[in-house]
């Protein structure tokens, strides 16, 4: 668990940030120049904030009141930079083992072979960084940070310098990292897609201040905060349990009703979190008949929020909340108002970030 | 020693090689430290230190030699101190020739190493520190390996400069055969006596060969290091 409470003055810019990052992946989301990297650098000890305190677990990393400031090499915090920063004169293996040597005193939680396997970099070990692709470099940088046996990981836009194909290549590794290690991760990004896919906790930062923070499910499904991340990623997260496999699909039970997933690799009884994007939810006043969509839930309108070019409708489906994004024209045609019963037609339901880890804990 | 060099000629060549080698090796640690300080630290007196290091490059060598004589001579303040406490004497000894050569070559050494240090991305050093390396370890494991081509280039330049040093050496430690008569001093001495041209000519050839050899050596090493870093 990381807790940050710092202030720092730059010419023409004030940083005043309070942030708690629990276990799991905390996405620090904001536009460039909003102070994201400054916070991460302060946690790593690469910059010294004017005032405030930073703690990881029970350890105080810096505290302006007691004039405590731990040097970066004593913090035990892994840092994955946007530009990999591999040592060009060392082989991949030597890069990976670099931090391990200095972290000797800490207990061994992560095994070399397992990291190699997890990141799929076994075939690169004898190469030098100059001969690696951008995606490979970033995977090695990830492994190097983890093998230094850190208390937590910082990632400063690790995917920003990569093209879409390379991003898609690394995302699954980040998900596995998040789910299979217990390290808290603070992940800086300005990409809503990365937040939606990776984050278990979200903190929104703007002009040096944290404007909202909380569990990803809550931030992404709250009409007040979801538009800040981009409407494409606004959506609800439901909890559900796998009921069984039928017709090449998985049936899950949620408090909002039964749902079908186009996956078959989930064992019966497993708890899941499902992500339903607002733009994938259609509304109907009667239960639709003769429609290909499998997942239709009865719900009632809780409230309506106007956004750019449309309406974000929050629905109560049993005890769960679902978001739907529709046009203003449709909202008027359906005469939607709070309390009105509707049917939500879900085009896509996917498994949400962190759900595997959740079911194991 | 060999029949194509007279003993006096051979003495001068051997002395020059010894003086230059010792001068470069002895000044190297200081050169690396000062280059690092100039490249990476901001401190009061930064400009002054930089100027002081470069002074021998712009001063007439005779002036440098005379200043050395004043400071490190038997009556000089530093010279007396070193003589009394450590028994180190520079004046009119080969050690004095080493000091003169080192001082004259120092700017070249520092310049080459400083450029190499400035070319090392501080972000790599930051990355090393987040991986648990203290400042000293960062220097030893990241900075130093990356500046080796620069260090080699500086050493070769400094070596060539030391081999050719004349003005400051002859002013500071004179031109005593077998003691302080380095290769350039010997060439100068041979040219002063009738019939000395053939001796001078042989020494000139050796000077050219040594300089070229050193240059090729450093190029070769630097290229090999660069190839290693670029990967494969």
XYZ file of C-alpha atoms in Angstrom:
593
model
C 0.000 0.000 0.000
C 1.388 3.338 -1.098
C 0.288 6.629 0.357
C 1.399 9.931 -1.104
C 0.693 13.407 0.209
C 3.034 15.920 -1.395
C 3.245 19.526 -2.510
C 5.774 20.920 -4.912
C 6.199 24.269 -6.591
C 7.360 24.577 -10.178
C 7.521 27.886 -12.026
C 3.940 28.320 -13.231
C 2.709 25.028 -11.790
C 1.651 23.801 -8.365
C 1.522 20.136 -7.483
C -0.653 19.261 -4.497
C -1.456 15.589 -4.588
C -2.923 13.117 -2.116
C -3.104 9.577 -3.341
C -3.551 6.095 -1.893
C -2.663 3.108 -3.999
C -3.773 -0.252 -2.549
C -2.584 -3.628 -3.823
C -3.366 -4.186 -7.474
C -2.775 -1.760 -10.309
C -3.536 1.874 -9.605
C -3.792 3.931 -12.776
C -2.790 7.563 -12.441
C -4.640 9.112 -15.333
C -4.247 12.626 -16.697
C -3.128 14.700 -19.633
C 0.556 15.387 -20.184
C 1.764 18.191 -17.947
C -0.739 17.338 -15.213
C 1.986 16.214 -12.795
C 1.773 12.425 -13.159
C 5.465 11.824 -13.747
C 6.419 14.198 -10.937
C 4.463 12.085 -8.465
C 6.076 8.892 -9.694
C 9.550 10.426 -9.577
C 8.906 11.612 -6.034
C 7.937 8.080 -5.019
C 11.097 6.723 -6.669
C 13.252 9.367 -4.965
C 14.399 10.901 -8.254
C 12.979 14.261 -7.172
C 12.519 15.728 -3.749
C 9.126 17.368 -3.131
C 9.017 20.699 -1.297
C 6.724 19.325 1.379
C 4.768 16.246 2.336
C 5.142 12.572 3.004
C 5.413 9.341 1.053
C 4.990 5.922 2.647
C 5.040 2.414 1.279
C 3.697 -0.242 3.607
C 5.108 0.746 6.981
C 8.200 2.469 5.574
C 8.458 6.233 5.288
C 10.313 7.097 2.082
C 10.276 10.825 2.540
C 8.818 13.211 5.083
C 9.504 16.930 5.011
C 8.565 17.262 8.691
C 11.264 14.929 9.930
C 13.593 15.803 7.033
C 13.580 12.183 5.981
C 14.603 11.465 2.420
C 15.622 7.981 1.462
C 18.039 7.806 -1.504
C 16.555 6.070 -4.574
C 18.793 3.029 -4.203
C 17.570 2.431 -0.651
C 13.861 2.541 -1.494
C 13.392 -0.827 -3.102
C 10.948 0.480 -5.662
C 11.012 -0.919 -9.177
C 10.607 1.674 -11.911
C 9.665 0.886 -15.500
C 10.354 3.937 -17.637
C 8.622 4.934 -20.835
C 11.951 4.577 -22.651
C 13.002 1.177 -21.195
C 16.464 2.523 -20.213
C 18.219 -0.809 -20.555
C 21.974 -0.712 -20.078
C 23.415 -0.860 -23.605
C 26.736 -2.411 -22.555
C 25.112 -5.374 -20.810
C 23.328 -8.396 -22.243
C 19.642 -8.943 -21.558
C 20.536 -11.476 -18.865
C 22.949 -9.039 -17.205
C 20.322 -6.303 -17.380
C 17.761 -8.576 -15.749
C 20.130 -9.563 -12.959
C 21.445 -6.030 -12.353
C 19.065 -5.098 -9.549
C 18.942 -8.586 -8.096
C 22.499 -8.267 -6.946
C 21.859 -5.062 -5.001
C 18.636 -6.405 -3.532
C 20.338 -9.432 -2.006
C 19.221 -8.622 1.515
C 15.529 -8.693 0.658
C 13.690 -11.992 0.670
C 13.310 -13.728 -2.643
C 9.703 -13.511 -3.735
C 10.185 -13.668 -7.473
C 12.088 -16.346 -9.212
C 14.265 -15.625 -12.274
C 12.925 -18.553 -14.291
C 9.357 -17.593 -13.537
C 9.841 -13.974 -14.674
C 11.521 -15.145 -17.873
C 8.572 -17.426 -18.503
C 5.990 -14.822 -17.509
C 7.410 -12.211 -19.885
C 8.391 -14.605 -22.666
C 11.972 -13.329 -22.917
C 13.901 -16.570 -22.594
C 15.144 -16.434 -26.190
C 16.586 -12.930 -25.727
C 18.926 -13.555 -22.799
C 22.221 -13.467 -24.697
C 21.338 -10.454 -26.857
C 22.147 -6.833 -26.184
C 19.451 -4.162 -25.883
C 20.540 -2.604 -29.191
C 19.297 -5.696 -30.999
C 15.815 -5.757 -29.428
C 12.505 -4.397 -30.704
C 10.655 -1.739 -28.691
C 8.228 -4.272 -27.257
C 10.977 -6.696 -26.299
C 12.935 -3.906 -24.630
C 9.932 -2.916 -22.548
C 9.369 -6.525 -21.474
C 13.005 -6.814 -20.402
C 12.689 -3.524 -18.507
C 9.647 -4.942 -16.722
C 11.551 -8.072 -15.798
C 14.550 -6.075 -14.636
C 12.409 -3.956 -12.321
C 10.637 -6.991 -10.888
C 13.824 -8.955 -10.323
C 15.227 -6.173 -8.141
C 12.762 -7.542 -5.561
C 10.872 -4.300 -5.181
C 8.299 -3.411 -2.552
C 6.193 -1.962 -5.336
C 6.397 -1.116 -9.026
C 6.157 2.237 -10.748
C 5.358 2.369 -14.438
C 5.542 5.658 -16.284
C 3.598 5.246 -19.515
C 5.403 2.006 -20.347
C 3.384 1.582 -23.546
C 3.321 5.173 -24.793
C 6.355 4.848 -27.048
C 5.037 1.703 -28.735
C 2.760 1.246 -31.730
C -0.620 -0.466 -31.410
C 0.696 -3.912 -32.320
C 3.452 -3.714 -29.691
C 0.973 -2.445 -27.085
C -1.260 -5.404 -27.786
C 1.816 -7.618 -27.390
C 2.665 -6.293 -23.918
C -0.826 -5.841 -22.410
C -1.288 -9.542 -21.591
C 2.072 -9.573 -19.784
C 1.024 -6.584 -17.697
C -2.248 -8.317 -16.850
C -0.415 -11.452 -15.775
C 2.005 -9.385 -13.729
C -0.871 -7.655 -11.987
C -2.745 -10.867 -11.318
C 0.098 -13.219 -10.469
C 2.282 -11.062 -8.254
C 1.070 -9.324 -5.152
C 3.037 -6.136 -5.832
C 1.186 -2.828 -5.745
C 1.673 -1.096 -9.089
C 1.367 2.641 -9.733
C 0.772 3.029 -13.437
C 0.931 6.419 -15.134
C -1.020 6.767 -18.363
C -3.012 9.140 -20.500
C -4.718 6.331 -22.359
C -8.328 5.541 -21.304
C -8.049 2.162 -23.000
C -5.129 1.183 -20.749
C -7.002 2.332 -17.645
C -10.059 0.314 -18.605
C -8.093 -2.803 -19.369
C -5.477 -2.769 -16.612
C -6.594 -0.705 -13.639
C -8.097 -2.012 -10.440
C -7.923 1.445 -8.860
C -8.073 4.764 -10.707
C -6.846 8.225 -9.700
C -7.615 11.142 -11.982
C -5.150 14.024 -11.938
C -5.580 17.461 -13.403
C -3.367 20.539 -13.067
C -1.371 18.980 -10.247
C -4.362 17.819 -8.193
C -6.052 14.462 -7.786
C -9.648 15.206 -8.804
C -11.138 11.759 -8.200
C -9.951 8.363 -7.085
C -11.427 5.013 -6.195
C -11.953 1.480 -7.432
C -11.873 1.295 -11.227
C -15.401 -0.131 -11.311
C -16.726 2.873 -9.472
C -14.787 5.552 -11.383
C -15.640 4.026 -14.764
C -19.347 3.652 -14.001
C -19.956 6.974 -12.267
C -21.490 9.430 -14.766
C -19.627 12.220 -12.951
C -16.150 10.748 -13.504
C -16.515 8.374 -16.458
C -16.588 11.152 -19.101
C -13.215 12.426 -17.795
C -11.667 9.185 -18.966
C -13.335 9.321 -22.346
C -16.834 8.095 -23.116
C -15.616 5.098 -25.055
C -14.382 3.544 -21.821
C -17.339 4.463 -19.603
C -19.048 1.336 -18.370
C -20.221 -0.723 -15.449
C -18.557 -3.603 -13.662
C -20.711 -6.431 -12.322
C -19.724 -9.262 -10.047
C -20.783 -12.727 -11.124
C -20.114 -16.413 -10.562
C -19.554 -19.031 -13.233
C -22.569 -21.367 -13.364
C -21.535 -23.712 -16.190
C -20.761 -24.245 -19.858
C -23.485 -24.558 -22.485
C -23.402 -24.400 -26.279
C -19.751 -23.295 -26.326
C -20.569 -20.395 -24.011
C -20.156 -19.805 -20.309
C -23.222 -19.045 -18.224
C -22.638 -16.771 -15.249
C -25.044 -15.641 -12.573
C -25.022 -12.039 -11.438
C -27.245 -10.141 -9.079
C -28.668 -8.385 -12.143
C -29.608 -11.671 -13.812
C -27.991 -14.515 -15.771
C -25.492 -13.646 -18.526
C -23.674 -15.518 -21.309
C -19.957 -15.103 -22.042
C -18.204 -16.088 -25.239
C -15.479 -17.933 -23.318
C -15.225 -21.484 -22.163
C -12.028 -21.560 -20.135
C -13.595 -20.538 -16.812
C -14.093 -23.168 -14.107
C -17.486 -23.505 -12.490
C -17.937 -21.581 -9.234
C -15.262 -18.979 -10.006
C -16.063 -15.395 -9.060
C -15.644 -12.880 -11.862
C -15.936 -9.229 -12.536
C -17.647 -8.428 -15.816
C -17.203 -5.229 -17.727
C -20.084 -3.810 -19.729
C -19.264 -0.716 -21.798
C -21.923 1.997 -21.856
C -21.723 2.153 -25.633
C -22.487 -1.571 -25.857
C -25.803 -1.266 -24.003
C -29.029 -0.587 -25.970
C -32.305 0.232 -24.259
C -35.820 -1.030 -25.070
C -39.168 -0.331 -23.441
C -40.495 -3.866 -24.062
C -38.505 -7.088 -23.745
C -37.142 -7.491 -27.284
C -38.219 -10.630 -29.161
C -36.463 -12.160 -32.143
C -33.095 -10.526 -31.476
C -29.640 -12.095 -31.692
C -28.359 -10.520 -28.485
C -28.127 -13.123 -25.715
C -27.955 -10.873 -22.740
C -31.036 -8.864 -21.871
C -31.587 -7.540 -18.346
C -34.611 -5.937 -16.823
C -33.722 -2.614 -15.215
C -35.020 0.777 -14.274
C -33.625 4.217 -14.989
C -31.862 5.835 -12.055
C -30.650 9.050 -13.644
C -29.658 10.709 -16.924
C -26.480 12.715 -17.508
C -25.961 14.801 -20.626
C -22.517 14.349 -22.232
C -20.934 15.422 -25.512
C -23.369 14.340 -28.195
C -25.474 12.030 -26.072
C -26.944 10.900 -22.795
C -25.362 8.634 -20.210
C -28.159 6.635 -18.575
C -27.522 4.991 -15.225
C -29.697 1.914 -14.682
C -30.510 -0.129 -11.611
C -30.503 -3.792 -12.508
C -31.372 -5.460 -9.251
C -28.687 -4.297 -6.799
C -26.213 -3.679 -9.672
C -25.643 -0.544 -11.708
C -25.350 -0.542 -15.508
C -24.466 2.401 -17.749
C -25.893 2.969 -21.202
C -24.840 5.610 -23.664
C -27.548 6.622 -26.117
C -28.315 9.624 -28.324
C -30.418 12.502 -27.046
C -32.897 11.706 -29.813
C -33.366 8.142 -28.544
C -33.713 9.319 -24.973
C -36.487 11.688 -26.019
C -38.173 9.048 -28.214
C -38.238 6.580 -25.308
C -39.309 9.353 -22.920
C -36.728 8.169 -20.408
C -37.035 9.511 -16.884
C -35.864 8.329 -13.471
C -37.823 5.308 -12.271
C -38.952 4.206 -15.731
C -38.632 0.427 -16.306
C -36.534 -0.567 -19.357
C -34.741 -3.579 -20.807
C -30.965 -3.334 -21.277
C -29.672 -5.206 -24.328
C -25.960 -5.990 -23.830
C -24.024 -6.377 -27.058
C -20.745 -7.358 -25.380
C -19.807 -8.591 -21.929
C -16.134 -9.087 -21.089
C -14.156 -10.183 -18.069
C -12.860 -7.145 -16.177
C -9.299 -6.402 -14.968
C -8.309 -7.897 -11.671
C -11.100 -10.452 -11.602
C -8.747 -13.420 -11.554
C -6.788 -12.012 -8.640
C -10.026 -11.275 -6.838
C -11.249 -14.829 -7.073
C -8.035 -16.151 -5.596
C -7.923 -13.863 -2.608
C 70.967 -1.880 -27.109
C 70.432 -2.179 -30.826
C 73.026 -1.379 -33.427
C 70.872 1.086 -35.365
C 70.442 3.329 -32.324
C 73.296 4.768 -30.294
C 73.028 4.320 -26.513
C 72.154 7.989 -26.121
C 69.379 7.765 -28.719
C 67.998 4.598 -27.138
C 68.095 6.214 -23.703
C 66.029 9.122 -24.965
C 63.415 6.815 -26.565
C 63.153 4.588 -23.480
C 62.928 7.579 -21.161
C 60.209 9.195 -23.266
C 58.145 5.999 -23.299
C 58.567 5.632 -19.540
C 57.786 9.280 -18.811
C 54.718 9.311 -21.068
C 53.325 6.024 -19.772
C 53.750 6.987 -16.139
C 52.392 10.481 -16.789
C 49.210 9.129 -18.427
C 48.588 6.355 -15.897
C 49.270 8.568 -12.881
C 47.036 11.394 -14.084
C 44.200 9.102 -15.262
C 42.337 8.774 -11.921
C 42.497 12.548 -11.404
C 41.462 13.088 -15.010
C 38.389 10.876 -14.650
C 37.416 12.490 -11.361
C 37.797 16.057 -12.633
C 36.064 15.250 -15.917
C 33.143 13.763 -13.952
C 32.993 16.777 -11.653
C 33.016 19.180 -14.580
C 30.437 17.189 -16.532
C 27.969 16.307 -13.777
C 28.309 18.610 -10.792
C 27.456 22.269 -10.436
C 29.507 23.898 -7.715
C 31.040 27.287 -6.973
C 34.365 27.526 -8.760
C 33.223 25.284 -11.609
C 34.404 27.809 -14.207
C 37.652 28.412 -12.360
C 38.469 24.696 -12.210
C 37.662 24.348 -15.885
C 39.947 27.279 -16.704
C 42.750 25.923 -14.533
C 42.616 22.517 -16.203
C 42.785 24.094 -19.637
C 45.475 26.633 -18.767
C 48.440 24.539 -19.978
C 46.735 24.295 -23.359
C 46.782 28.048 -23.898
C 49.849 29.136 -21.915
C 53.242 29.108 -23.645
C 54.822 25.793 -22.523
C 57.869 27.673 -21.303
C 55.647 29.620 -18.928
C 54.104 26.402 -17.616
C 57.588 24.966 -17.150
C 58.746 28.043 -15.296
C 55.675 27.992 -13.040
C 56.392 24.322 -12.305
C 59.958 25.224 -11.449
C 58.743 27.940 -9.071
C 56.237 25.630 -7.364
C 57.831 22.197 -7.519
C 61.509 23.171 -7.651
C 63.751 22.501 -4.637
C 63.045 25.974 -3.321
C 59.398 25.983 -4.394
C 56.783 25.779 -1.659
C 55.245 22.500 -2.798
C 58.632 21.107 -3.859
C 60.114 21.700 -0.392
C 57.113 20.170 1.301
C 57.188 17.029 -0.849
C 60.938 16.676 -0.408
C 60.801 17.004 3.371
C 57.790 14.840 4.071
C 57.807 12.260 1.303
C 61.292 12.473 -0.144
C 59.832 13.140 -3.584
C 61.998 15.403 -5.718
C 60.870 16.654 -9.110
C 63.522 19.186 -10.092
C 65.983 17.822 -12.699
C 64.760 14.253 -12.270
C 62.783 12.030 -14.605
C 59.869 12.389 -12.178
C 59.879 16.086 -13.009
C 59.586 15.222 -16.679
C 56.584 13.039 -15.764
C 54.982 15.937 -13.894
C 55.542 18.345 -16.773
C 54.198 15.863 -19.328
C 51.182 15.043 -17.152
C 50.289 18.704 -16.640
C 50.635 19.499 -20.335
C 48.616 16.452 -21.414
C 45.947 16.850 -18.727
C 43.616 19.174 -20.669
C 43.424 16.702 -23.551
C 42.769 13.807 -21.200
C 40.025 15.651 -19.302
C 38.387 16.986 -22.455
C 38.021 13.584 -24.080
C 36.687 11.946 -20.910
C 34.341 14.829 -20.145
C 32.811 14.620 -23.613
C 32.293 10.894 -23.125
C 30.630 11.434 -19.733
C 28.349 14.110 -21.144
C 27.278 11.650 -23.836
C 26.096 9.147 -21.191
C 22.361 9.552 -20.641
C 21.793 10.464 -16.960
C 18.506 8.587 -17.273
C 20.478 5.343 -17.409
C 22.168 6.295 -14.154
C 18.764 7.077 -12.628
C 17.513 3.681 -13.735
C 20.502 2.041 -12.062
C 19.798 3.876 -8.820
C 16.178 2.707 -8.756
C 17.542 -0.824 -9.109
C 19.466 -0.399 -5.873
C 22.890 0.828 -6.974
C 24.519 3.525 -4.843
C 26.244 6.439 -6.599
C 29.599 4.735 -6.570
C 28.153 1.506 -7.939
C 26.250 3.415 -10.609
C 29.526 4.957 -11.697
C 31.417 1.679 -11.647
C 28.779 -0.425 -13.406
C 27.079 2.008 -15.790
C 29.006 5.242 -16.339
C 32.518 3.817 -16.429
C 31.873 1.007 -18.920
C 30.081 3.443 -21.219
C 32.916 5.986 -21.238
C 35.735 3.519 -21.864
C 36.071 4.554 -25.529
C 36.395 8.180 -24.390
C 38.930 7.250 -21.733
C 41.012 5.346 -24.287
C 40.851 8.215 -26.743
C 41.910 10.622 -24.002
C 44.748 8.364 -22.920
C 46.116 8.088 -26.446
C 45.891 11.826 -27.034
C 47.542 12.473 -23.691
C 50.237 9.888 -24.417
C 51.034 11.472 -27.785
C 51.095 14.901 -26.204
C 53.408 13.643 -23.436
C 55.744 12.018 -25.979
C 56.058 15.341 -27.768
C 56.273 17.597 -24.717
C 59.300 19.856 -24.993
C 58.967 23.434 -23.768
C 57.742 22.849 -20.233
C 60.023 19.820 -19.756
C 63.218 21.519 -20.823
C 62.384 24.596 -18.726
C 61.466 22.610 -15.627
C 63.949 19.731 -15.639
C 66.490 20.778 -18.281
C 68.032 18.370 -20.804
C 70.233 15.884 -18.950
C 71.005 12.752 -21.005
C 69.747 9.647 -19.207
C 67.895 11.734 -16.621
C 65.589 14.184 -18.305
C 66.543 14.071 -21.974
C 63.306 12.922 -23.585
C 62.879 12.239 -27.275
C 62.099 15.831 -28.315
C 64.888 17.185 -26.128
C 67.301 14.706 -27.696
C 66.222 15.687 -31.228
C 66.763 19.301 -30.260
C 70.192 18.515 -28.767
C 71.318 16.517 -31.826
C 70.328 19.360 -34.127
C 72.555 21.709 -32.122
C 75.760 19.741 -32.875
C 77.434 19.245 -36.298
C 76.709 15.805 -37.770
C 73.750 15.171 -35.484
C 71.176 15.140 -38.296
C 71.221 11.358 -38.793
C 70.563 10.760 -35.071
C 67.777 13.330 -35.099
C 66.304 11.729 -38.221
C 66.137 8.280 -36.621
C 64.453 9.720 -33.541
C 61.941 11.593 -35.680
C 61.009 8.316 -37.419
C 60.499 6.635 -34.051
C 58.365 9.528 -32.828
C 56.159 9.254 -35.916
C 55.872 5.464 -35.588
C 54.940 5.621 -31.893
C 52.335 8.308 -32.493
C 50.745 6.467 -35.410
C 50.785 3.165 -33.535
C 49.046 4.705 -30.547
C 46.432 6.286 -32.775
C 45.598 3.026 -34.581
C 45.485 1.151 -31.287
C 42.945 3.527 -29.762
C 40.810 3.563 -32.907
C 40.753 -0.213 -32.923
C 39.794 -0.499 -29.259
C 37.159 2.201 -29.510
C 35.581 0.495 -32.512
C 35.538 -2.878 -30.777
C 33.856 -1.374 -27.716
C 31.263 0.434 -29.837
C 30.466 -2.798 -31.677
C 29.969 -4.621 -28.391
C 27.551 -1.978 -27.175
C 25.550 -1.765 -30.377
C 24.585 -5.367 -29.849
C 24.463 -8.562 -31.766
